[in-house]
PDB file of C-alpha atoms and ligand atoms in Angstrom:
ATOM      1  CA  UNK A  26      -6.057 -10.924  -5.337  1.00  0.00           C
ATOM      2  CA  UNK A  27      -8.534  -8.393  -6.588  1.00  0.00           C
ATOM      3  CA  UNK A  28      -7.714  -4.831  -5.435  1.00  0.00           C
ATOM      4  CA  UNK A  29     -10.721  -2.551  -5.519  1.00  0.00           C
ATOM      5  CA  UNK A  30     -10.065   0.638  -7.992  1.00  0.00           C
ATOM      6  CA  UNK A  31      -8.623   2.988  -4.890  1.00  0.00           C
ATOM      7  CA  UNK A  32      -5.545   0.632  -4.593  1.00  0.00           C
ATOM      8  CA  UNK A  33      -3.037   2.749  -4.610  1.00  0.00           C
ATOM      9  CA  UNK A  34       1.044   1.170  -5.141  1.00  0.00           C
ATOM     10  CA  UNK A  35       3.992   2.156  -3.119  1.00  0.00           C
ATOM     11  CA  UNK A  36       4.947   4.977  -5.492  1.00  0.00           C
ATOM     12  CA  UNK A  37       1.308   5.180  -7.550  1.00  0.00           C
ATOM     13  CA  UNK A  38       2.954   3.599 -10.755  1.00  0.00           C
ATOM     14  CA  UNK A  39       4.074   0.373 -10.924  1.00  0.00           C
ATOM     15  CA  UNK A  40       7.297   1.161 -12.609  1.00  0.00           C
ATOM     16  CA  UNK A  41       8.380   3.300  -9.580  1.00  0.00           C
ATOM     17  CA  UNK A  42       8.033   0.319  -7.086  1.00  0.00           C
ATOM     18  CA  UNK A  43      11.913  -1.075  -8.068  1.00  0.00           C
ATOM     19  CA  UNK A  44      13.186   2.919  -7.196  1.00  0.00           C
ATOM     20  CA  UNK A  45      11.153   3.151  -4.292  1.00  0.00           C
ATOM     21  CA  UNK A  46      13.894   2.520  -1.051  1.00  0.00           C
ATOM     22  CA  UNK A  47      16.189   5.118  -2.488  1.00  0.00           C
ATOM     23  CA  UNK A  48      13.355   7.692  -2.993  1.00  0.00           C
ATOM     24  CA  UNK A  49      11.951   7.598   0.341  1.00  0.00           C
ATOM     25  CA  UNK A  50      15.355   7.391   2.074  1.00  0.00           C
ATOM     26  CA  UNK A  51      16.271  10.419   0.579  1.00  0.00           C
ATOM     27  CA  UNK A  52      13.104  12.732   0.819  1.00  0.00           C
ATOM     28  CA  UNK A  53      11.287  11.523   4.171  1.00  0.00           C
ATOM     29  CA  UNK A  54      13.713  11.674   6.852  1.00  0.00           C
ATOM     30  CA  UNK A  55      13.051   7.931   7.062  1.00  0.00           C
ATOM     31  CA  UNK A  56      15.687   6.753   9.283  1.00  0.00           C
ATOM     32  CA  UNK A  57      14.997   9.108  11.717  1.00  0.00           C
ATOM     33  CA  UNK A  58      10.992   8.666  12.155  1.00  0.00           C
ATOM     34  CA  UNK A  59      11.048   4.946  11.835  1.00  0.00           C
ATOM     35  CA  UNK A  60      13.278   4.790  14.687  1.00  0.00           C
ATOM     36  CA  UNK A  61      11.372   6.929  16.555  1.00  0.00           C
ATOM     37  CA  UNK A  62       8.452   4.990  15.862  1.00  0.00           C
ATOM     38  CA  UNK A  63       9.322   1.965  16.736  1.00  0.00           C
ATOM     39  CA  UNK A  64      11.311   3.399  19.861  1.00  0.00           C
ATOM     40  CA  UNK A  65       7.841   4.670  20.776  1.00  0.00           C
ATOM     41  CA  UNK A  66       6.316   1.118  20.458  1.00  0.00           C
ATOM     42  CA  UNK A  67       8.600  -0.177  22.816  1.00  0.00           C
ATOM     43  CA  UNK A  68       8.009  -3.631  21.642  1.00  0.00           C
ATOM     44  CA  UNK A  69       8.804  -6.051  24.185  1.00  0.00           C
ATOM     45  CA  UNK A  70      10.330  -9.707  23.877  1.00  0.00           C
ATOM     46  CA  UNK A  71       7.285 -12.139  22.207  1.00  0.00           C
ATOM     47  CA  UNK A  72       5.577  -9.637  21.826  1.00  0.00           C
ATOM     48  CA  UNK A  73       3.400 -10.476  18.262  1.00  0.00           C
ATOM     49  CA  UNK A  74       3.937  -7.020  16.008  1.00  0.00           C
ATOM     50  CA  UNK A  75       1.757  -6.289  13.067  1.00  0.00           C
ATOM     51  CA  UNK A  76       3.308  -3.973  10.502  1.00  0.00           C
ATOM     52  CA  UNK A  77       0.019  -2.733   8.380  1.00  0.00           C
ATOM     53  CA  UNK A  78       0.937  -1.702   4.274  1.00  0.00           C
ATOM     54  CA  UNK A  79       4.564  -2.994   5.211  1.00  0.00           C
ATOM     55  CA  UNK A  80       5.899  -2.120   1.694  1.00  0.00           C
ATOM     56  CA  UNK A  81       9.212  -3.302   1.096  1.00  0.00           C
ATOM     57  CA  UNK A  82       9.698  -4.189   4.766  1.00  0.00           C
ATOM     58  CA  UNK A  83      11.858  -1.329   5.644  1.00  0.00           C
ATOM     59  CA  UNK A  84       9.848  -0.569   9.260  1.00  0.00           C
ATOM     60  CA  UNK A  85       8.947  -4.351   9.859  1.00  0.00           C
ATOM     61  CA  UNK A  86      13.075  -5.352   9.444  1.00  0.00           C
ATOM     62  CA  UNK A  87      13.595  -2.118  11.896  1.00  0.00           C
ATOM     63  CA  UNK A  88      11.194  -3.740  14.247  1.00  0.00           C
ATOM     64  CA  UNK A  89      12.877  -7.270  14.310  1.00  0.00           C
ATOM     65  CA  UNK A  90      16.067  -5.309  14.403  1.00  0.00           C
ATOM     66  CA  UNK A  91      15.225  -4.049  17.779  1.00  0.00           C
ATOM     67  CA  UNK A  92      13.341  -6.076  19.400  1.00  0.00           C
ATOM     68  CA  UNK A  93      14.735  -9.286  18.035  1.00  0.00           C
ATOM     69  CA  UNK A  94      12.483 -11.427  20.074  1.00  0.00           C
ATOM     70  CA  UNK A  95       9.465 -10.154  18.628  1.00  0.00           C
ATOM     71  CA  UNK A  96       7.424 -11.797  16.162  1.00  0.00           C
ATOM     72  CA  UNK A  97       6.649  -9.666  13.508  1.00  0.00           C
ATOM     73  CA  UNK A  98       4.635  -9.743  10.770  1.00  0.00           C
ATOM     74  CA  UNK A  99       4.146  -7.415   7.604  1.00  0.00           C
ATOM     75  CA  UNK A 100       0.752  -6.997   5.734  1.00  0.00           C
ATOM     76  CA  UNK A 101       0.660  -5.459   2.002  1.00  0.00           C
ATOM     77  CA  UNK A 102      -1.886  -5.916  -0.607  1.00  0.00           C
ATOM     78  CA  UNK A 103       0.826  -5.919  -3.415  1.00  0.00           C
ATOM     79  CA  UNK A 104       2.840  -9.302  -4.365  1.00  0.00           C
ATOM     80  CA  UNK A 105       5.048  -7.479  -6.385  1.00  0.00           C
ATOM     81  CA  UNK A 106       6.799  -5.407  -3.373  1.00  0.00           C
ATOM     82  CA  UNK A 107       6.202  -7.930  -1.030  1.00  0.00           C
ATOM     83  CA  UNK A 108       8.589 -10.109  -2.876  1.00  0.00           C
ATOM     84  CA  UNK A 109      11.206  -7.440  -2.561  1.00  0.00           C
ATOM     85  CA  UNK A 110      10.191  -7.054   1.597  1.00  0.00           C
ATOM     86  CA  UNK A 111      11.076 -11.135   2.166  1.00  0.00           C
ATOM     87  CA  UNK A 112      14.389 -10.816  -0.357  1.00  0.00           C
ATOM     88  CA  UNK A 113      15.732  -7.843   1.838  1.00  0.00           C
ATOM     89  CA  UNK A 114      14.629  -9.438   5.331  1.00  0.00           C
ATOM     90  CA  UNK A 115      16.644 -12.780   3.785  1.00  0.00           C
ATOM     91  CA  UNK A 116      19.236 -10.208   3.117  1.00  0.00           C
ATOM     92  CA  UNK A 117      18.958  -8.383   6.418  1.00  0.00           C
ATOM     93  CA  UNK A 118      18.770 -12.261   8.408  1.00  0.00           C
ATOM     94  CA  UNK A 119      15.915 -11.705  10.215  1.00  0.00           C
ATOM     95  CA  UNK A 120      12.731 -13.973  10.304  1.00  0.00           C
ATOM     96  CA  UNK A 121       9.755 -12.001   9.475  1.00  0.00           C
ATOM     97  CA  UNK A 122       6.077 -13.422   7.882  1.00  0.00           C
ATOM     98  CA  UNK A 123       5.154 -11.288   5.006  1.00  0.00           C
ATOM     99  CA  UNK A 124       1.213 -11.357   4.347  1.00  0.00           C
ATOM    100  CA  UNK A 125      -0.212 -10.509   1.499  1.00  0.00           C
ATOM    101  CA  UNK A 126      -4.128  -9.190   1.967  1.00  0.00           C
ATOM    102  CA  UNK A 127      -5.691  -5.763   2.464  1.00  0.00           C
ATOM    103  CA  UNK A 128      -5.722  -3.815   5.417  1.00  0.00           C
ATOM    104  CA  UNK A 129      -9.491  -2.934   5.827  1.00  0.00           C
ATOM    105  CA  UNK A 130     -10.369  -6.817   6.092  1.00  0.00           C
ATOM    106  CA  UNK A 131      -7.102  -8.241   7.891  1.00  0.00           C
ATOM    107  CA  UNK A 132      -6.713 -11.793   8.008  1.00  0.00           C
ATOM    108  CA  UNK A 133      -6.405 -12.295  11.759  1.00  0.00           C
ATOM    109  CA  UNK A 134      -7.986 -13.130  14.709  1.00  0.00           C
ATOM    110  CA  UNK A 135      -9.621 -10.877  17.428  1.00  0.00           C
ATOM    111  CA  UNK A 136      -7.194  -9.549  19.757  1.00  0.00           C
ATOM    112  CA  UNK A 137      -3.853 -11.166  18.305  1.00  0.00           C
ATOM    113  CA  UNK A 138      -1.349  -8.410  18.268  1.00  0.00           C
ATOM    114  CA  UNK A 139       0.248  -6.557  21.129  1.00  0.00           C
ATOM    115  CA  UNK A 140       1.613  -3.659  18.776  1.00  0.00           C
ATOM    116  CA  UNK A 141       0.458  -2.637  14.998  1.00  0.00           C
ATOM    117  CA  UNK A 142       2.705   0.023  13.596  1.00  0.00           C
ATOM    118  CA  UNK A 143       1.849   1.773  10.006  1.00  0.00           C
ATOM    119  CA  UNK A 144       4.075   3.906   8.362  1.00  0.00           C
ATOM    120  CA  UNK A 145       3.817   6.135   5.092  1.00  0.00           C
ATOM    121  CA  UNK A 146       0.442   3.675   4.496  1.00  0.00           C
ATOM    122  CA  UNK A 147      -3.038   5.501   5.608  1.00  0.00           C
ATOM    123  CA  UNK A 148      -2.832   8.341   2.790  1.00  0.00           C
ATOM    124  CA  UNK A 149      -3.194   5.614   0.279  1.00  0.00           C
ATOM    125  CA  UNK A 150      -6.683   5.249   1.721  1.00  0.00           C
ATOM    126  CA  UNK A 151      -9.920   7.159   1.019  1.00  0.00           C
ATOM    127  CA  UNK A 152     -11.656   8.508   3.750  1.00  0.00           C
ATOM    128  CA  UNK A 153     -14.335   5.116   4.247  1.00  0.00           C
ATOM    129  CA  UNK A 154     -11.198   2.690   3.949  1.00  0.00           C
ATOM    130  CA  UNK A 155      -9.277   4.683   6.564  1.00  0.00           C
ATOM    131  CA  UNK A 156     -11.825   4.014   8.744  1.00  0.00           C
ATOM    132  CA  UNK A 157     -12.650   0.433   8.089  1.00  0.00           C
ATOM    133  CA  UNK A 158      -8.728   0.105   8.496  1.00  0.00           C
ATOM    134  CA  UNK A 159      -8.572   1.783  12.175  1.00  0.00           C
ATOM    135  CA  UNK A 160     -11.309  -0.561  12.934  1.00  0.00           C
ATOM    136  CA  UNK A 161      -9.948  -3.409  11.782  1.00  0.00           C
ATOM    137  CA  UNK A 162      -6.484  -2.765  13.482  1.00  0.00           C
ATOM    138  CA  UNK A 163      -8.847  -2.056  16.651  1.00  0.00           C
ATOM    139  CA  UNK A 164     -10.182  -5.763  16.224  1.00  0.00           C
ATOM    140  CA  UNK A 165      -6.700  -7.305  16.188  1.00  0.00           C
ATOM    141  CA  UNK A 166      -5.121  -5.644  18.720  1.00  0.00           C
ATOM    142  CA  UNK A 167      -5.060  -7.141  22.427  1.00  0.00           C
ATOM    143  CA  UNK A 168      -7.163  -5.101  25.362  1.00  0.00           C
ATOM    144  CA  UNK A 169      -4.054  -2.855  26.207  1.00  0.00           C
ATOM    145  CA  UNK A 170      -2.611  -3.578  22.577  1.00  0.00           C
ATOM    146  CA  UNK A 171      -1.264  -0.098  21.048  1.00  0.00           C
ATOM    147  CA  UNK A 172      -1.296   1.538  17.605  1.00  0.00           C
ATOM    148  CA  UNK A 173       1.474   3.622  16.269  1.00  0.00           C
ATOM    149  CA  UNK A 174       1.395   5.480  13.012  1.00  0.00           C
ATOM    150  CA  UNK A 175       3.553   7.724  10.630  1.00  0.00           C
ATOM    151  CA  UNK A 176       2.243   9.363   8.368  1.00  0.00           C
ATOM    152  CA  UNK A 177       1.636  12.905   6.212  1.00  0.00           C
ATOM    153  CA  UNK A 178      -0.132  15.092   8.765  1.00  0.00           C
ATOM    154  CA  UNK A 179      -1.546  18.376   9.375  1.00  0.00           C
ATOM    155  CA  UNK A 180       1.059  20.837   8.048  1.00  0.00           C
ATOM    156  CA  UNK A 181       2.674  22.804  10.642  1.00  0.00           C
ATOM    157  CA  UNK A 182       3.183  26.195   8.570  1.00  0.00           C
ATOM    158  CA  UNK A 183       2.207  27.484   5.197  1.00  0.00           C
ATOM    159  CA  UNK A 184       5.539  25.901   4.149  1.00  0.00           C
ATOM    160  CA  UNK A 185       4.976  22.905   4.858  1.00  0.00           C
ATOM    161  CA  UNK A 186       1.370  22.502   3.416  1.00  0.00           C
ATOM    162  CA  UNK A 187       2.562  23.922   0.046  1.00  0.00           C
ATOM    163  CA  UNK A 188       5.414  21.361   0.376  1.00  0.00           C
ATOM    164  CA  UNK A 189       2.506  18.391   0.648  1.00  0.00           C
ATOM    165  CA  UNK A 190       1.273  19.012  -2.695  1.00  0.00           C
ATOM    166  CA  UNK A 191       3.874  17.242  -3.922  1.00  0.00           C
ATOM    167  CA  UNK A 192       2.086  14.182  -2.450  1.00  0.00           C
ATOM    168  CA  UNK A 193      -1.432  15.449  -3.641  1.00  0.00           C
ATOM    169  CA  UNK A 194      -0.174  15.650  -7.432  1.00  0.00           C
ATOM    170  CA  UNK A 195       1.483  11.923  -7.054  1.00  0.00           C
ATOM    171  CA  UNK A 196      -1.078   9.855  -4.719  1.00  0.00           C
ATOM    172  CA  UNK A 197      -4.237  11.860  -5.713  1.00  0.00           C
ATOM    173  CA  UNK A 198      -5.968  14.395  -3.529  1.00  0.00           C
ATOM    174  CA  UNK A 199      -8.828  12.203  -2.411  1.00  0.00           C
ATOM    175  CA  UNK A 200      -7.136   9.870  -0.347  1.00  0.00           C
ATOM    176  CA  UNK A 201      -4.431  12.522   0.777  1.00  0.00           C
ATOM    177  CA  UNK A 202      -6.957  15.008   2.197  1.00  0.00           C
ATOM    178  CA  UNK A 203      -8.005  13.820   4.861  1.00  0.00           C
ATOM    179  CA  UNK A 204      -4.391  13.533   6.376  1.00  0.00           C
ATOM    180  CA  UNK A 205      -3.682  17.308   5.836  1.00  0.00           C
ATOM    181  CA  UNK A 206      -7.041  18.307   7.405  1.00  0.00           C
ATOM    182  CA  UNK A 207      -5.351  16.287  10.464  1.00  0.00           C
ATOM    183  CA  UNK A 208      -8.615  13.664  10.396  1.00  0.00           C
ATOM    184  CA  UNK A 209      -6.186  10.498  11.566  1.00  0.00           C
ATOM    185  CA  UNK A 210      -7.158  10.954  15.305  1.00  0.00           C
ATOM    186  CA  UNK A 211     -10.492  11.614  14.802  1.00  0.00           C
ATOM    187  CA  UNK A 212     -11.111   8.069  13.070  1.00  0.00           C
ATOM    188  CA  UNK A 213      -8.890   6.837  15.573  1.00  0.00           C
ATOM    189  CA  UNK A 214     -11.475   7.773  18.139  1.00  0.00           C
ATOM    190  CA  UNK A 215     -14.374   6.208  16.108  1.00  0.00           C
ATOM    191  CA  UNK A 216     -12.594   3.336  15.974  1.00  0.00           C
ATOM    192  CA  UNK A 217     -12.988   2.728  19.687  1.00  0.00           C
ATOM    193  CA  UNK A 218      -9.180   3.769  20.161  1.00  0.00           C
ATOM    194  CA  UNK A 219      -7.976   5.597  23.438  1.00  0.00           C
ATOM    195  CA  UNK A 220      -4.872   7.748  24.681  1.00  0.00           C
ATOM    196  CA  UNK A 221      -4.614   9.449  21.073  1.00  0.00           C
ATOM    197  CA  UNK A 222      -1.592  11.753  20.995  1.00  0.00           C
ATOM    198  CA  UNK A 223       0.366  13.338  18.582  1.00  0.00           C
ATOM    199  CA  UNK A 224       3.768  12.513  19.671  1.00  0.00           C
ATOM    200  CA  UNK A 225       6.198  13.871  16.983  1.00  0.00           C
ATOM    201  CA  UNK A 226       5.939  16.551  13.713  1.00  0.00           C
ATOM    202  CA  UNK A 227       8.788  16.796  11.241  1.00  0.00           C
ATOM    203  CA  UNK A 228       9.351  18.415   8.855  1.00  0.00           C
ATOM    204  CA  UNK A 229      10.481  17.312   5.179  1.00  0.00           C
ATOM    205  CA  UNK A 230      10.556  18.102   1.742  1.00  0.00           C
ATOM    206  CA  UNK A 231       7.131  16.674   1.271  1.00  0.00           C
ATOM    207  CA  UNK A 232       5.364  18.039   4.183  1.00  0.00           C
ATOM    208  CA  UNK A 233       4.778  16.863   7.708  1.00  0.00           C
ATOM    209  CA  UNK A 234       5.421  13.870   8.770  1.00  0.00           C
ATOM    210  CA  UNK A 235       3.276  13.439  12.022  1.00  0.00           C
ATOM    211  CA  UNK A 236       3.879  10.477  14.532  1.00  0.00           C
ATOM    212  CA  UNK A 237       0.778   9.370  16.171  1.00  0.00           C
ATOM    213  CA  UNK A 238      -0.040   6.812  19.323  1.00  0.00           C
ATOM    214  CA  UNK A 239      -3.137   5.076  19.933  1.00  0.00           C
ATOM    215  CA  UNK A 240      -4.251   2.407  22.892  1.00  0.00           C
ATOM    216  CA  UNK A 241      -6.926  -0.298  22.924  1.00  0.00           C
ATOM    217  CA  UNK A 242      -8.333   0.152  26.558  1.00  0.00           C
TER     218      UNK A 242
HETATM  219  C1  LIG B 319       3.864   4.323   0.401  1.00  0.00           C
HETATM  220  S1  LIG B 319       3.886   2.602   0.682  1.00  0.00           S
HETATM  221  C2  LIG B 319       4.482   2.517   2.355  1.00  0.00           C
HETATM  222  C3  LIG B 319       5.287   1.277   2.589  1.00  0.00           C
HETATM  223  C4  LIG B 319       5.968   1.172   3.921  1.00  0.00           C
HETATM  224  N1  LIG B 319       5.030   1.112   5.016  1.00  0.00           N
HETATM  225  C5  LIG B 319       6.984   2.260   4.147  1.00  0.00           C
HETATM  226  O1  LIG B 319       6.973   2.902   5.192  1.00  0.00           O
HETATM  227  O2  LIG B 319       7.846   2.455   3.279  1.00  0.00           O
HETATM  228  C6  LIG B 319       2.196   2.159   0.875  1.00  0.00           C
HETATM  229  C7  LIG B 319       1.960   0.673   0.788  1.00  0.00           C
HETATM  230  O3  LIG B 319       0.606   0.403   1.078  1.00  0.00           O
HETATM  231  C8  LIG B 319       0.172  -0.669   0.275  1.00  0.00           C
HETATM  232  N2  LIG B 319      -1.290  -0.596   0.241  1.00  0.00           N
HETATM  233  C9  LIG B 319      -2.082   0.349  -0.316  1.00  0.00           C
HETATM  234  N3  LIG B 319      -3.374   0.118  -0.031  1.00  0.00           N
HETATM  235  C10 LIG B 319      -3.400  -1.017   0.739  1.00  0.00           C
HETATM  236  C11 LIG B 319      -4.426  -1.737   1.428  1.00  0.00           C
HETATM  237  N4  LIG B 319      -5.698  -1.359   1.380  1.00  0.00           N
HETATM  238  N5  LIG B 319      -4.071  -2.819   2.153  1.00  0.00           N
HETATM  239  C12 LIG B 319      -2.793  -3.228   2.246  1.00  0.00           C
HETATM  240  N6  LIG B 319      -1.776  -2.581   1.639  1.00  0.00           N
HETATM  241  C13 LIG B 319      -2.074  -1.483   0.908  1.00  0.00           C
HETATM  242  C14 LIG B 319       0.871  -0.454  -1.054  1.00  0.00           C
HETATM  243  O4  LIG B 319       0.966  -1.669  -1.776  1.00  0.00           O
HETATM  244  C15 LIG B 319       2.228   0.054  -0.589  1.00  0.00           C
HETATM  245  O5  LIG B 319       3.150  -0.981  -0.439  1.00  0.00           O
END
């Protein structure tokens, strides 16, 4: 697959990708948002779950996890770490598709998903690709279909925003601005999404992590 020159990795160099898992456990409260992520999807039995830059898998094996008689499904653009998402959901012995293919041109049909959950993905993004992602997650999702993101948001204090730069030095600053300037919802709303609420801020050693909810109406 060709990646176009903004592709950013998991962890921005390659050679990070194997240490990834430890890293974020330890610095982004992970446990604790992706459950409250997914508790927020309240994913219900068949329901079809898309799991957009699904990384190693971590949220999309939470998902099957919970709702066990979901089917889920995981999208990354990188074969490398999706290899290491279907090895740890063989692991984990849960039955989840891993896709590869990019998230602003998503190989699905119209109004296929009754969830799509994203986490630590859209600040990979630059500002265009953001938007062309919301969109295309708009497209998939069923009429009443929700959206449910974590991600680096607008910094709560002064603290916290210095803390984010972190993130700015490692993933760039072009595709990380627009989180901290707290633009998520407002391509939400371009995107034809409803109901957009912040539901959760938290704070780590890298910033804010914001929780966001979305609805196709
Ligand atoms: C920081 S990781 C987050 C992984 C996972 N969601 C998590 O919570 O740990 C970001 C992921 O997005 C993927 N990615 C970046 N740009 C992408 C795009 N346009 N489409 C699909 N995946 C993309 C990367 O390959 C990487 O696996």
């Amino acid at each position: 697959m060709q990646h176009d020159s903004e592709y950013i990795p998991a962890l921005r160099y390659r050679w990070l990708t194997s240490l990834y898992d430890p890293i974020i456990a330890i610095t982004t409260r992970e446990k604790k948002f992706k459950k409250h992520l997914i508790d927020l999807a309240d994913i219900k039995t068949n329901d079809a779950v898309l799991d957009v830059g699904c990384g190693t898998g971590t949220l999309a094996i939470g998902i099957k996890k919970t709702a066990s008689g979901a089917n889920v499904i995981g999208i990354d653009g990188d074969p490398e770490i999706l290899e290491l998402a279907r090895r740890k959901a063989q692991k984990e012995k849960v039955e989840i598709v891993f896709d590869q293919g990019l998230s602003f041109d998503l190989p699905y049909q119209n109004s296929q998903f009754d969830r799509c959950l994203s986490s630590l993905f859209f600040h990979h993004l630059t500002l265009d690709n953001k938007l062309r992602t919301f969109r295309e997650i708009h497209r998939v999702l069923k009429i009443g279909g929700q959206c449910h993101i974590a991600d680096w948001g607008k910094p709560t204090n002064l603290f916290m925003r210095l803390l984010y730069y972190q993130i700015q030095v490692l993933d760039g600053f072009k595709t990380t601005r627009d989180n901290v300037e707290g633009q998520l919802p407002a391509l939400m709303q371009s995107s034809g999404f409803s109901n957009i609420l912040i539901k959760e801020e938290l704070a780590t050693i890298f910033g804010t992590m914001t929780l966001y909810s979305a609805k196709k109406l």
